[in-house]
Amino acid sequence: MVNEVIVSDDWTRNWQASIAVKITALVMWVIIVAVFIVATWLLRDMESRLQADFEAGADRIAYQVASLVEAGAAGETADLTARMAELQQGSGFSAIGLSLGQQDFLVGDADGQDVIERHLPTALAPGQDIDLEVFHPNLDELVAQRRNQLVIGIFATLLVFGLFLTWSIRTIVHRPLQQLVSATRAVSEGRREVRLDISREDEFGYLSRFFNQMLDRLMAQQRELEQAAEEARSVSRAKSAFLANMSHELRTPLNAIIGYSEMLEEEAGDIGARELTPDLHKINSAGRHLLSLINDVLDLSKIEAGKIEINPVMFQLRDLVSDVVDNIQPMMLRNNNHLQVEVPDPPGRMFSDETKLRQVLMNLLSNAAKFTEDGKVRLQLSRRRERGEDWVQFVVEDTGIGIAPEKLGRLFQEFSQVDSSSTRKYGGTGLGLAISRRFCEKLGGRIEVDSEPGSGSRFTIHLPADFGQLLPEPASRTTVPATRDRVGDTAGPGNAGKALIVDDNASSRDLISRTLQAEGIEVIEARDGREAIALLESQRPHLICTDLILPNMNGFDFIKWLRANPLTTELPLVVVSAMDINPADRRELELQRARIVPKGVNLRQQLVSLLQELVNGETAAG
């Protein structure tokens, strides 16, 4: 721990807010008023008092001169003059004049001076008049001089006292207060290592000790919180890693259930066992529903971990809407709802994450179908220009039960529904809308809702038509590179080709094999990369389908080996995996010219569509 003592002498910059200055000013004003009162009392009747003092002094001089005359000093003129000079110098008068008969004596300077006259008794010198004149400064000038001296003395005294008072208050009050202010400011800026000087033994010393103790406790609590946060992050990372690893294990058997149920439905129809179709359809629906719930939980985990990735591609909006409508129709028919679709002609293209946008639309439409019975659901698509940018707007409107205004605030919260009764009646995890809002925000847009109980709900999605405008390089586009690999490049007459399936899960291999065999493609199987490499020494397939999570040799290493081998470098390659592929791995697979088909709902349809695309490409090329 760093013990830093905060010391600051910057008390002049903000003097208006300085407590020391305010205290000093208050004390000074009190002293000034007191001194003014004292000075006024001292100056009162100064002239009369000075006159009285001069009169008393003149009487003393007259008495002393009378003593000299009586002692016979008048007979000696020089001696009398000398003695009068001594009296004048010791009295403070300007001059003393004496008229003794026909003789006049004057000592001092009598020019421009006021005079006090005294007549001495003639008995002191029979037959002679004795008059005494005592000269003193002008009273008005003397009063003004005394007043000036008093003012100067008072000012000097106040100045010295004010400086002393300021220094004392600054030392005793201002400096510790400024230290406390500086320390508080430093703490507010996040510097928890600051400490105050605790050497004082007064109230400020106690306050400094309490302040330091408070910071010590805050530091301890902060360390505990950081440790708890790190533990929480570790738990979150462990949870995310666990879910990411489990996603493959969870999705793979569910994909097998969905795929087998679809094939059994088709076979039941072919052999005429239509009584099995409803049960098989229920198995398929339950598997799809469970897979959807797992995907929602995994998506939320990625969002919480900040690992949600955006993979923008260029796609046709008409195709997206058509695909969403085809998938949502069974849910609409279940509650006898009519789906109305409004799409402009032409709707144009969009550069964004097609998969996430499809998931958002499916969530909104499935909610509309679930909370609406014997009603209407409308899906509207429109485009608009705003601030020079092209925006796409999707509106999902229904005539269902609606939502009360006070419950709209919880609508987009995780694991939350509008009330418990809806949870019991309609089911669901409460994740769909929360994930939809997060996806819309990640795609640079927003989602809004307007609803009234009994009148239905209206969800509006606003998204930029070009997600590239939000990227550091707007011109960049993530597209699937074209490949010149075609199925059947070396196939013989009457043969649709041969495919190598690499997957460690037997059910997944069987599902993909039966899908390819239904298209007339011969299938060979391998459980891992090494076994596949051994098969390629004797077999020459025209297509390779591989998983990414494999024992012994993972799918990425196997793909690199394929592209490095001259015999397999041009073979069409399809990655069929339930793993969440991050952007870096996706770019790596695209560089290796691998087509990606995620394991999930509609796996068989996606494989068939891809095969037809590859075959059609071969036909066009031929």
Coordinates of C-alpha atoms in Angstrom, one line a residue:
M1 CA 0.0 0.0 0.0
V2 CA 1.3 3.4 -0.9
N3 CA 1.0 6.0 1.8
E4 CA 0.8 9.3 0.0
V5 CA 0.3 12.4 2.1
I6 CA -1.8 15.0 0.2
V7 CA -0.5 18.5 0.7
S8 CA -1.8 21.5 -1.2
D9 CA -1.1 25.3 -0.7
D10 CA -3.3 26.4 -3.5
W11 CA -5.5 28.6 -1.4
T12 CA -5.4 31.8 -3.5
R13 CA -6.8 30.3 -6.7
N14 CA -10.2 29.8 -5.2
W15 CA -10.1 32.4 -2.4
Q16 CA -13.8 33.0 -2.7
A17 CA -14.5 29.5 -1.5
S18 CA -11.6 29.4 1.1
I19 CA -12.9 29.0 4.6
A20 CA -9.6 30.5 6.0
V21 CA -10.1 33.7 4.0
K22 CA -13.7 34.0 5.1
I23 CA -12.8 33.5 8.8
T24 CA -9.9 36.0 8.5
A25 CA -12.1 38.6 6.8
L26 CA -14.8 38.2 9.5
V27 CA -12.3 38.5 12.3
M28 CA -10.7 41.5 10.7
W29 CA -14.0 43.3 10.2
V30 CA -14.8 42.7 13.9
I31 CA -11.4 44.1 14.9
I32 CA -11.8 47.1 12.6
V33 CA -15.2 48.0 14.0
A34 CA -13.8 47.7 17.6
V35 CA -10.8 49.9 16.7
F36 CA -13.0 52.4 15.1
I37 CA -15.1 52.7 18.3
V38 CA -11.9 53.1 20.4
A39 CA -10.4 55.6 18.0
T40 CA -13.7 57.6 18.0
W41 CA -13.6 57.7 21.8
L42 CA -10.0 58.8 21.9
L43 CA -10.5 61.6 19.4
R44 CA -13.6 62.9 21.2
D45 CA -12.8 66.4 22.9
M46 CA -9.1 66.1 22.0
E47 CA -8.8 69.8 21.5
S48 CA -10.3 70.7 24.9
R49 CA -8.1 68.2 26.6
L50 CA -5.0 69.5 24.8
Q51 CA -6.0 73.1 25.8
A52 CA -6.4 72.0 29.4
D53 CA -3.0 70.3 29.3
F54 CA -1.4 73.5 28.0
E55 CA -3.2 75.6 30.7
A56 CA -2.0 73.3 33.4
G57 CA 1.5 73.4 32.0
A58 CA 1.4 77.2 31.8
D59 CA 0.4 77.3 35.5
R60 CA 3.4 75.1 36.4
I61 CA 5.7 77.4 34.4
A62 CA 4.3 80.5 36.1
Y63 CA 4.9 78.9 39.5
Q64 CA 8.4 78.1 38.6
V65 CA 9.2 81.5 37.2
A66 CA 7.7 83.1 40.3
S67 CA 10.0 81.1 42.4
L68 CA 13.0 82.4 40.3
V69 CA 11.9 86.0 40.7
E70 CA 11.3 85.6 44.4
A71 CA 14.8 84.1 44.8
G72 CA 16.3 87.3 43.3
A73 CA 17.4 85.7 40.0
A74 CA 15.9 88.7 38.2
G75 CA 19.0 90.7 39.3
E76 CA 21.1 88.5 37.2
T77 CA 19.7 88.7 33.7
A78 CA 21.9 86.0 32.2
D79 CA 21.1 83.7 35.0
L80 CA 17.4 84.2 34.7
T81 CA 17.5 83.7 30.9
A82 CA 19.4 80.4 31.4
R83 CA 17.0 79.2 34.0
M84 CA 13.9 80.1 31.7
A85 CA 15.6 78.2 28.9
E86 CA 15.8 75.1 31.1
L87 CA 12.2 75.5 32.0
Q88 CA 11.1 75.8 28.3
Q89 CA 13.1 72.8 27.2
G90 CA 11.6 70.6 29.9
S91 CA 8.1 71.8 29.5
G92 CA 7.3 71.0 25.8
F93 CA 6.2 74.6 25.1
S94 CA 7.6 76.4 22.0
A95 CA 8.7 79.5 23.9
I96 CA 8.4 81.4 27.2
G97 CA 8.3 85.1 27.5
L98 CA 8.6 87.2 30.7
S99 CA 8.0 91.0 31.2
L100 CA 9.6 92.2 34.4
G101 CA 9.2 95.9 34.7
Q102 CA 11.2 97.5 31.9
Q103 CA 13.0 94.2 31.1
D104 CA 11.7 91.5 28.6
F105 CA 12.9 88.0 28.5
L106 CA 12.1 85.4 25.7
V107 CA 13.4 81.9 25.1
G108 CA 12.4 79.6 22.3
D109 CA 10.6 80.3 19.0
A110 CA 7.3 82.2 19.4
D111 CA 6.5 82.8 15.7
G112 CA 3.0 81.6 14.7
Q113 CA 2.4 80.0 18.0
D114 CA -0.6 80.4 20.3
V115 CA 0.0 82.1 23.6
I116 CA -1.2 81.7 27.2
E117 CA -0.7 84.7 29.5
R118 CA -0.2 84.7 33.2
H119 CA 0.1 87.7 35.6
L120 CA 2.4 87.1 38.5
P121 CA 1.9 88.8 41.9
T122 CA 3.7 92.2 42.2
A123 CA 4.7 91.3 45.7
L124 CA 7.5 89.2 44.2
A125 CA 9.1 92.4 42.8
P126 CA 7.7 95.5 44.4
G127 CA 7.1 98.4 42.1
Q128 CA 7.3 96.2 38.9
D129 CA 4.6 94.5 36.7
I130 CA 5.4 90.8 36.1
D131 CA 3.7 89.2 33.0
L132 CA 4.3 85.7 31.8
E133 CA 3.6 84.4 28.2
V134 CA 3.8 80.7 27.4
F135 CA 3.7 79.8 23.6
H136 CA 2.5 76.4 22.3
P137 CA 1.7 75.0 18.8
N138 CA -1.6 75.7 17.1
L139 CA -4.4 73.4 18.5
D140 CA -6.0 72.6 15.1
E141 CA -2.7 71.5 13.6
L142 CA -1.8 69.6 16.7
V143 CA -5.2 67.8 16.8
A144 CA -4.7 66.9 13.1
Q145 CA -1.2 65.6 13.7
R146 CA -2.4 63.5 16.7
R147 CA -5.3 62.1 14.6
N148 CA -2.9 61.1 11.7
Q149 CA -0.5 59.4 14.1
L150 CA -3.4 57.5 15.7
V151 CA -4.7 56.3 12.3
I152 CA -1.3 55.3 11.1
G153 CA -0.7 53.4 14.3
I154 CA -4.0 51.7 14.1
F155 CA -3.4 50.7 10.4
A156 CA 0.0 49.3 11.2
T157 CA -1.3 47.4 14.1
L158 CA -4.2 45.9 12.1
L159 CA -1.9 45.0 9.2
V160 CA 0.5 43.1 11.5
F161 CA -2.4 41.4 13.3
G162 CA -4.2 40.5 10.0
L163 CA -1.0 38.9 8.6
F164 CA -0.5 37.0 11.8
L165 CA -4.2 35.9 11.9
T166 CA -4.1 34.9 8.2
W167 CA -0.9 32.8 8.7
S168 CA -2.4 31.2 11.9
I169 CA -5.7 30.3 10.3
R170 CA -4.0 29.1 7.1
T171 CA -1.8 26.9 9.1
I172 CA -4.4 25.7 11.6
V173 CA -7.5 25.5 9.4
H174 CA -6.9 26.0 5.7
R175 CA -4.1 23.6 5.1
P176 CA -5.7 20.5 6.7
L177 CA -9.0 21.4 5.0
Q178 CA -7.3 21.7 1.7
Q179 CA -5.6 18.4 2.2
L180 CA -8.9 16.8 2.9
V181 CA -10.4 18.4 -0.2
S182 CA -7.5 17.2 -2.4
A183 CA -7.7 13.7 -1.0
T184 CA -11.4 13.5 -1.5
R185 CA -10.9 14.7 -5.1
A186 CA -8.2 12.1 -5.7
V187 CA -10.4 9.4 -4.3
S188 CA -13.3 10.5 -6.6
E189 CA -10.9 10.1 -9.5
G190 CA -10.1 6.5 -8.5
R191 CA -6.8 7.0 -6.6
R192 CA -7.5 4.9 -3.6
E193 CA -3.8 4.9 -2.5
V194 CA -3.8 8.5 -1.1
R195 CA -3.4 9.1 2.6
L196 CA -3.6 12.1 4.9
D197 CA -1.0 13.3 7.4
I198 CA -2.0 12.1 10.9
S199 CA 0.7 13.8 12.9
R200 CA -1.6 16.5 14.2
E201 CA -3.2 15.9 17.6
D202 CA -6.3 18.0 17.1
E203 CA -9.7 17.5 15.4
F204 CA -8.1 17.5 12.0
G205 CA -5.7 14.8 13.0
Y206 CA -8.6 12.7 14.2
L207 CA -10.5 13.4 11.0
S208 CA -7.4 12.4 8.9
R209 CA -7.1 9.1 10.8
F210 CA -10.8 8.3 10.2
F211 CA -10.4 9.2 6.5
N212 CA -7.4 6.9 6.2
Q213 CA -9.2 4.1 8.0
M214 CA -12.2 4.6 5.6
L215 CA -9.9 4.3 2.6
D216 CA -8.2 1.2 4.0
R217 CA -11.7 -0.4 4.4
L218 CA -12.6 0.7 0.9
M219 CA -9.4 -0.8 -0.5
A220 CA -10.1 -4.0 1.3
Q221 CA -13.6 -4.1 0.0
Q222 CA -12.4 -3.3 -3.5
R223 CA -9.9 -6.1 -3.4
E224 CA -12.7 -8.4 -2.2
L225 CA -15.0 -7.2 -5.0
E226 CA -12.2 -7.6 -7.6
Q227 CA -11.6 -11.1 -6.3
A228 CA -15.3 -11.9 -6.4
A229 CA -15.6 -10.4 -9.9
E230 CA -12.6 -12.4 -11.1
E231 CA -14.2 -15.6 -9.6
A232 CA -17.5 -14.7 -11.3
R233 CA -15.7 -14.2 -14.6
S234 CA -13.9 -17.5 -14.1
V235 CA -17.2 -19.2 -13.4
S236 CA -18.8 -17.4 -16.5
R237 CA -15.8 -18.5 -18.7
A238 CA -16.1 -22.0 -17.3
K239 CA -19.9 -22.0 -18.0
S240 CA -19.4 -20.6 -21.5
A241 CA -16.7 -23.2 -22.2
F242 CA -18.9 -25.9 -20.9
L243 CA -21.9 -24.9 -22.9
A244 CA -19.7 -24.4 -26.0
N245 CA -18.3 -27.9 -25.6
M246 CA -21.7 -29.4 -24.8
S247 CA -23.4 -27.7 -27.7
H248 CA -21.9 -30.3 -30.1
E249 CA -22.9 -33.1 -27.8
L250 CA -26.4 -31.8 -27.2
R251 CA -27.2 -30.9 -30.8
T252 CA -25.8 -34.1 -32.5
P253 CA -28.3 -36.6 -31.0
L254 CA -31.2 -34.1 -31.4
N255 CA -30.3 -33.7 -35.1
A256 CA -30.3 -37.5 -35.4
I257 CA -33.8 -37.6 -33.8
I258 CA -35.1 -34.9 -36.1
G259 CA -33.5 -36.4 -39.2
Y260 CA -34.6 -40.0 -38.5
S261 CA -38.2 -38.8 -37.8
E262 CA -38.3 -37.0 -41.1
M263 CA -37.1 -40.0 -43.0
L264 CA -39.5 -42.3 -41.1
E265 CA -42.4 -39.9 -42.0
E266 CA -41.4 -40.1 -45.7
E267 CA -41.0 -43.9 -45.5
A268 CA -44.3 -44.4 -43.7
G269 CA -46.0 -42.5 -46.5
D270 CA -44.2 -44.5 -49.1
I271 CA -45.2 -47.9 -47.6
G272 CA -48.8 -46.8 -46.8
A273 CA -48.4 -46.8 -43.0
R274 CA -50.0 -43.4 -42.6
E275 CA -51.3 -44.2 -39.1
L276 CA -47.7 -43.8 -37.9
T277 CA -47.3 -40.3 -39.5
P278 CA -48.9 -38.3 -36.6
D279 CA -46.7 -40.0 -34.0
L280 CA -43.6 -39.5 -36.1
H281 CA -44.6 -35.8 -36.6
K282 CA -44.9 -35.4 -32.9
I283 CA -41.4 -36.8 -32.4
N284 CA -40.1 -34.4 -35.0
S285 CA -41.9 -31.4 -33.5
A286 CA -40.7 -32.2 -30.0
G287 CA -37.1 -32.6 -31.2
R288 CA -37.3 -29.3 -33.1
H289 CA -38.7 -27.6 -30.0
L290 CA -36.0 -29.0 -27.7
L291 CA -33.3 -28.0 -30.2
S292 CA -34.8 -24.5 -30.3
L293 CA -34.7 -24.2 -26.5
I294 CA -31.1 -25.5 -26.4
N295 CA -30.1 -23.0 -29.1
D296 CA -31.7 -20.2 -27.1
V297 CA -29.8 -21.1 -23.9
L298 CA -26.5 -21.4 -25.9
D299 CA -27.2 -18.0 -27.6
L300 CA -27.8 -16.3 -24.3
S301 CA -24.7 -17.8 -22.8
K302 CA -22.6 -16.4 -25.8
I303 CA -24.3 -13.0 -25.4
E304 CA -23.5 -12.9 -21.7
A305 CA -19.9 -13.9 -22.4
G306 CA -19.6 -11.2 -25.0
K307 CA -18.8 -13.8 -27.6
I308 CA -21.8 -13.3 -30.0
E309 CA -20.4 -13.0 -33.5
I310 CA -21.9 -11.3 -36.5
N311 CA -21.3 -13.0 -39.9
P312 CA -22.8 -10.6 -42.5
V313 CA -23.5 -11.9 -46.0
M314 CA -25.4 -10.5 -49.0
F315 CA -28.8 -12.2 -49.4
Q316 CA -32.2 -11.6 -51.1
L317 CA -34.9 -10.5 -48.7
R318 CA -37.6 -12.3 -50.7
D319 CA -35.8 -15.6 -50.2
L320 CA -35.4 -14.9 -46.5
V321 CA -39.1 -14.0 -46.0
S322 CA -40.2 -17.1 -48.1
D323 CA -38.0 -19.4 -46.0
V324 CA -39.4 -17.9 -42.7
V325 CA -43.0 -18.2 -43.9
D326 CA -42.5 -21.8 -44.9
N327 CA -41.2 -22.7 -41.5
I328 CA -43.8 -20.8 -39.5
Q329 CA -46.9 -22.0 -41.4
P330 CA -47.3 -25.2 -39.3
M331 CA -47.5 -23.1 -36.1
M332 CA -50.0 -20.8 -37.7
L333 CA -52.3 -23.6 -38.7
R334 CA -52.1 -25.2 -35.2
N335 CA -54.1 -22.3 -33.7
N336 CA -56.1 -21.7 -36.9
N337 CA -54.4 -18.4 -37.7
H338 CA -54.2 -16.6 -41.0
L339 CA -50.7 -15.3 -42.0
Q340 CA -50.7 -12.3 -44.2
V341 CA -47.4 -11.4 -45.9
E342 CA -46.7 -7.9 -47.4
V343 CA -43.5 -7.6 -49.3
P344 CA -42.7 -4.9 -51.9
D345 CA -41.8 -5.9 -55.4
P346 CA -38.8 -6.2 -55.6
P347 CA -37.8 -6.2 -51.9
G348 CA -34.1 -6.0 -52.8
R349 CA -31.1 -7.3 -51.1
M350 CA -29.6 -6.8 -47.6
F351 CA -26.0 -7.2 -46.2
S352 CA -26.4 -8.5 -42.7
D353 CA -26.3 -11.7 -40.6
E354 CA -29.0 -13.7 -42.3
T355 CA -29.1 -16.4 -39.7
K356 CA -29.6 -14.1 -36.8
L357 CA -32.2 -12.1 -38.7
R358 CA -34.1 -15.3 -39.5
Q359 CA -34.0 -16.3 -35.9
V360 CA -35.4 -12.9 -34.8
L361 CA -38.3 -13.2 -37.3
M362 CA -39.0 -16.7 -36.3
N363 CA -39.1 -15.7 -32.6
L364 CA -41.6 -12.9 -33.3
L365 CA -43.8 -14.9 -35.6
S366 CA -43.8 -17.9 -33.3
N367 CA -44.9 -15.7 -30.4
A368 CA -47.6 -14.2 -32.5
A369 CA -48.8 -17.6 -33.5
K370 CA -48.7 -18.9 -29.9
F371 CA -50.6 -16.0 -28.4
T372 CA -53.2 -15.7 -31.1
E373 CA -56.1 -18.1 -31.8
D374 CA -58.4 -17.9 -34.8
G375 CA -56.9 -14.6 -35.7
K376 CA -54.6 -12.8 -38.1
V377 CA -50.8 -12.4 -38.1
R378 CA -49.3 -9.9 -40.5
L379 CA -45.6 -9.8 -41.6
Q380 CA -44.8 -6.6 -43.4
L381 CA -41.5 -5.7 -45.1
S382 CA -40.6 -2.2 -46.2
R383 CA -37.5 0.0 -47.0
R384 CA -36.8 3.6 -46.2
R385 CA -34.1 6.2 -46.4
E386 CA -33.0 8.0 -43.2
R387 CA -30.1 10.4 -43.0
G388 CA -28.7 9.1 -46.3
E389 CA -28.8 5.5 -45.2
D390 CA -31.0 2.6 -46.4
W391 CA -33.0 0.9 -43.6
V392 CA -35.1 -2.2 -43.7
Q393 CA -38.2 -2.5 -41.5
F394 CA -40.0 -5.6 -40.5
V395 CA -43.4 -5.4 -38.8
V396 CA -45.0 -8.4 -37.1
E397 CA -48.6 -7.7 -36.0
D398 CA -51.2 -10.0 -34.5
T399 CA -54.7 -9.9 -33.1
G400 CA -53.9 -11.9 -30.0
I401 CA -54.2 -11.4 -26.3
G402 CA -52.0 -8.3 -26.2
I403 CA -49.8 -7.0 -23.3
A404 CA -50.7 -4.6 -20.5
P405 CA -48.6 -1.4 -20.5
E406 CA -47.2 -1.9 -17.0
K407 CA -45.8 -5.3 -18.2
L408 CA -44.1 -4.1 -21.3
G409 CA -41.0 -3.2 -19.3
R410 CA -40.3 -6.9 -18.5
L411 CA -41.0 -8.1 -22.0
F412 CA -37.3 -8.2 -23.1
Q413 CA -35.9 -9.5 -19.9
E414 CA -34.2 -12.9 -19.8
F415 CA -36.3 -15.8 -18.4
S416 CA -39.3 -13.4 -18.0
Q417 CA -42.9 -13.5 -19.3
V418 CA -45.7 -11.1 -18.8
D419 CA -47.2 -13.2 -16.0
S420 CA -47.1 -16.6 -14.5
S421 CA -50.5 -17.6 -16.0
S422 CA -49.1 -17.2 -19.5
T423 CA -46.2 -19.4 -18.5
R424 CA -48.5 -22.2 -17.5
K425 CA -50.8 -21.8 -20.5
Y426 CA -48.4 -21.1 -23.3
G427 CA -45.1 -22.4 -22.0
G428 CA -41.7 -21.1 -23.2
T429 CA -38.5 -20.0 -21.5
G430 CA -38.8 -16.3 -21.9
L431 CA -35.6 -16.1 -23.9
G432 CA -36.8 -15.5 -27.4
L433 CA -37.6 -11.8 -27.2
A434 CA -34.5 -11.0 -25.0
I435 CA -32.2 -12.7 -27.6
S436 CA -34.1 -11.0 -30.4
R437 CA -33.4 -7.6 -28.9
R438 CA -29.7 -8.3 -28.4
F439 CA -29.4 -9.6 -31.9
C440 CA -31.1 -6.4 -33.3
E441 CA -28.7 -4.2 -31.3
K442 CA -25.7 -6.2 -32.5
L443 CA -26.9 -5.7 -36.1
G444 CA -27.0 -2.0 -35.6
G445 CA -30.8 -1.6 -35.2
R446 CA -33.5 -1.8 -32.6
I447 CA -36.8 -3.5 -31.9
E448 CA -39.9 -1.8 -30.7
V449 CA -43.3 -3.0 -29.3
D450 CA -46.7 -1.5 -29.1
S451 CA -49.5 -3.5 -27.5
E452 CA -52.9 -3.2 -25.8
P453 CA -54.6 -6.0 -23.9
G454 CA -57.2 -7.7 -26.0
S455 CA -56.1 -5.8 -29.2
G456 CA -53.0 -7.7 -30.1
S457 CA -49.3 -6.6 -30.4
R458 CA -47.1 -4.9 -32.9
F459 CA -43.4 -5.6 -33.0
T460 CA -41.3 -3.4 -35.3
I461 CA -37.7 -4.2 -36.3
H462 CA -35.4 -1.4 -37.7
L463 CA -32.2 -2.6 -39.2
P464 CA -29.6 -1.0 -41.6
A465 CA -29.7 -2.6 -45.0
D466 CA -25.9 -2.4 -45.2
F467 CA -24.3 -3.7 -42.0
G468 CA -20.9 -2.8 -43.7
Q469 CA -21.6 0.8 -42.9
L470 CA -21.0 0.0 -39.2
L471 CA -17.7 -1.8 -39.9
P472 CA -14.3 0.0 -39.8
E473 CA -14.0 -0.7 -43.5
P474 CA -17.4 -0.2 -45.1
A475 CA -16.3 -1.7 -48.4
S476 CA -15.5 -5.0 -46.8
R477 CA -17.9 -7.9 -47.4
T478 CA -17.9 -11.4 -46.0
T479 CA -19.0 -13.7 -48.8
V480 CA -18.7 -17.4 -49.5
P481 CA -16.0 -17.7 -52.2
A482 CA -17.0 -19.4 -55.4
T483 CA -15.7 -22.8 -55.9
R484 CA -15.1 -24.6 -59.1
D485 CA -15.4 -28.0 -57.4
R486 CA -18.4 -30.0 -58.7
V487 CA -19.9 -33.4 -57.8
G488 CA -19.2 -35.9 -60.5
D489 CA -16.1 -34.3 -62.0
T490 CA -14.6 -37.8 -62.4
A491 CA -17.8 -39.9 -62.0
G492 CA -18.4 -42.5 -64.6
P493 CA -21.4 -43.0 -66.8
G494 CA -24.6 -43.6 -64.9
N495 CA -23.0 -42.9 -61.6
A496 CA -23.9 -39.8 -59.6
G497 CA -20.6 -39.9 -57.7
K498 CA -19.1 -41.1 -54.4
A499 CA -19.0 -39.2 -51.1
L500 CA -16.8 -39.7 -48.1
I501 CA -18.5 -39.0 -44.8
V502 CA -16.2 -38.3 -41.8
D503 CA -17.9 -38.2 -38.4
D504 CA -17.3 -39.9 -35.1
N505 CA -21.1 -40.1 -34.4
A506 CA -22.6 -43.2 -36.0
S507 CA -26.1 -41.7 -36.0
S508 CA -24.9 -38.6 -37.8
R509 CA -23.0 -40.7 -40.4
D510 CA -26.0 -42.8 -41.0
L511 CA -28.3 -39.8 -41.4
I512 CA -26.0 -38.1 -43.9
S513 CA -25.4 -41.3 -45.7
R514 CA -29.1 -42.1 -46.2
T515 CA -29.7 -38.5 -47.4
L516 CA -26.9 -38.8 -50.0
Q517 CA -27.9 -42.3 -51.0
A518 CA -31.4 -41.0 -51.6
E519 CA -29.8 -38.7 -54.2
G520 CA -28.0 -41.6 -55.9
I521 CA -24.6 -41.0 -54.4
E522 CA -22.5 -43.9 -53.2
V523 CA -21.2 -43.4 -49.6
I524 CA -18.1 -44.5 -47.8
E525 CA -17.6 -43.7 -44.1
A526 CA -14.8 -42.9 -41.7
R527 CA -14.8 -42.2 -37.9
D528 CA -11.9 -39.7 -37.8
G529 CA -9.4 -37.9 -39.9
R530 CA -6.7 -40.6 -39.8
E531 CA -9.2 -43.3 -40.9
A532 CA -10.4 -41.0 -43.7
I533 CA -6.8 -40.5 -44.9
A534 CA -6.3 -44.2 -45.0
L535 CA -9.4 -44.7 -47.1
L536 CA -8.3 -41.9 -49.6
E537 CA -5.3 -44.0 -50.4
S538 CA -7.5 -46.5 -52.2
Q539 CA -10.8 -44.6 -52.8
R540 CA -11.4 -41.6 -55.0
P541 CA -14.6 -39.9 -53.7
H542 CA -16.1 -36.9 -55.6
L543 CA -17.4 -35.2 -52.4
I544 CA -16.2 -35.1 -48.8
C545 CA -18.5 -34.3 -45.9
T546 CA -16.7 -33.9 -42.6
D547 CA -17.4 -32.8 -39.0
L548 CA -15.0 -30.5 -37.2
I549 CA -14.8 -32.1 -33.8
L550 CA -13.1 -35.5 -34.4
P551 CA -10.9 -37.8 -32.3
N552 CA -7.2 -38.3 -33.1
M553 CA -7.2 -35.6 -35.9
N554 CA -9.7 -32.7 -35.7
G555 CA -11.5 -31.5 -38.7
F556 CA -9.4 -28.4 -39.3
D557 CA -6.2 -30.5 -39.5
F558 CA -7.9 -33.0 -41.8
I559 CA -9.1 -30.1 -44.1
K560 CA -5.6 -28.7 -44.3
W561 CA -4.3 -32.1 -45.3
L562 CA -6.9 -32.4 -48.0
R563 CA -6.0 -29.1 -49.5
A564 CA -2.3 -29.8 -49.3
N565 CA -2.6 -33.2 -51.1
P566 CA -2.5 -32.8 -54.9
L567 CA -5.1 -35.7 -55.3
T568 CA -7.7 -34.1 -53.1
T569 CA -7.0 -30.4 -53.3
E570 CA -9.8 -29.8 -55.8
L571 CA -12.4 -32.1 -54.2
P572 CA -15.7 -30.4 -53.2
L573 CA -15.7 -30.1 -49.4
V574 CA -18.7 -29.7 -47.1
V575 CA -18.4 -29.1 -43.3
V576 CA -21.4 -30.6 -41.4
S577 CA -20.9 -29.7 -37.8
A578 CA -22.9 -28.7 -34.7
M579 CA -20.1 -26.6 -33.4
D580 CA -20.5 -22.8 -33.1
I581 CA -18.0 -21.6 -35.7
N582 CA -16.4 -18.2 -34.8
P583 CA -15.5 -15.7 -37.6
A584 CA -11.8 -16.6 -37.6
D585 CA -12.6 -20.3 -38.1
R586 CA -15.2 -19.4 -40.7
R587 CA -12.7 -17.3 -42.7
E588 CA -10.2 -20.2 -42.5
L589 CA -12.8 -22.6 -43.9
E590 CA -13.7 -20.2 -46.6
L591 CA -10.1 -19.9 -47.6
Q592 CA -10.0 -23.7 -47.8
R593 CA -13.0 -23.6 -50.1
A594 CA -15.3 -25.5 -47.7
R595 CA -19.0 -25.1 -47.7
I596 CA -20.6 -25.0 -44.3
V597 CA -23.9 -26.8 -43.4
P598 CA -24.8 -26.5 -39.7
K599 CA -26.3 -29.5 -38.0
G600 CA -29.8 -28.5 -36.9
V601 CA -33.3 -28.2 -38.2
N602 CA -33.6 -28.8 -41.9
L603 CA -30.2 -30.5 -42.1
R604 CA -31.4 -32.9 -44.8
Q605 CA -33.0 -30.2 -46.8
Q606 CA -29.8 -28.1 -46.7
L607 CA -27.7 -31.0 -47.8
V608 CA -30.0 -31.8 -50.7
S609 CA -30.1 -28.1 -51.7
L610 CA -26.3 -28.0 -51.6
L611 CA -25.9 -31.1 -53.6
Q612 CA -28.3 -29.8 -56.3
E613 CA -26.4 -26.5 -56.4
L614 CA -23.1 -28.4 -56.9
V615 CA -24.6 -30.7 -59.6
N616 CA -26.3 -27.8 -61.4
G617 CA -23.0 -26.0 -61.3
E618 CA -21.3 -29.0 -62.9
T619 CA -24.0 -29.1 -65.6
A620 CA -23.6 -25.4 -66.4
A621 CA -19.8 -25.8 -66.4
G622 CA -20.0 -28.8 -68.8

